[in-house]
Amino acid sequence: MSFITRGFSGRSRDRDDRLPPGQTLVPDFPVLSAGPTPEVDTAEWEFTIRTESGVHRWNWDEFMALAIEDVDTDIHCVTHWSKLGTNWRGVSLDTLFEHVETEREFVMAHSYGGYTTNVPLDELLGGKAWVAFEFDGEPLEPEHGGPARLLVPHLYFWKSAKWVRGLLMMDEDEPGFWEQNGYHLHGDPWTEERYW
Ligand SMILES: Nc1nc2c(c(=O)[nH]1)N[C@H]1C(S)=C(S)[C@@H](COP(=O)(O)O)O[C@H]1N2
Ligand SMILES: [Mo]
């Protein structure tokens, strides 16, 4: 924890520009899970994208054969903690959607264990989102979403569904688990879209 000193301008001198309003840096990596950690074996793991025309599927080996990217990014939880410069490896959603044709503009991410969260497709494409399976050079720990989680770092971290199993394409935006419980439909940390 560090003190935030306000300068005469009302802006903090010490405050990192990468830190969105209302956020505090944490040294550790907190675990936030709405339920128990599901046990997901990569031998049975599968990732699907469901559109109006069908289902695209990848098993673990097929997934690992896709283009894998290194991602250095900041993450921001709605409960006010942030981490800067976290390091991940994963497959870009751009890569996954290369072979997916859909007119539907909204996504519901589904997880093993039943968690859901909604994101507009726009917010997942253009180098903004990944399915990540490594953190800091190690396989992603189960409590942090291993074997694989969604990583959508420009939105509050509840959008980064742990144990992700697939994406359902939708015609309209619909609230997922936390969104039904009062969290914002969109969740931009820079404009503090926390609750609605
Ligand atoms: N499946 C699943 N994904 C989830 C959650 C959850 O409860 N279940 N919690 C969300 C919330 S509120 C946050 S802040 C982050 C926390 O990720 P972490 O436990 O790796 O820090 O995961 C998000 N993804
Ligand atoms: Mo969160």
mmCIF file of C-alpha atoms and ligand atoms in Angstrom, residues 32 77-79 157-158 183, ligand 2:
data_model
loop_
_atom_site.group_PDB
_atom_site.id
_atom_site.type_symbol
_atom_site.label_atom_id
_atom_site.label_comp_id
_atom_site.label_asym_id
_atom_site.label_seq_id
_atom_site.Cartn_x
_atom_site.Cartn_y
_atom_site.Cartn_z
ATOM 1 C CA LEU A 32 -11.662 -13.614 -6.588
ATOM 2 C CA CYS A 77 -10.540 -5.299 -10.568
ATOM 3 C CA VAL A 78 -13.781 -3.501 -9.767
ATOM 4 C CA THR A 79 -13.011 -4.051 -6.044
ATOM 5 C CA PHE A 157 -11.309 -7.986 -14.530
ATOM 6 C CA TRP A 158 -14.677 -9.655 -13.876
ATOM 7 C CA TYR A 183 -22.193 -4.839 -12.160
HETATM 8 MO MO MO B 2 -13.742 -8.588 -9.532
#
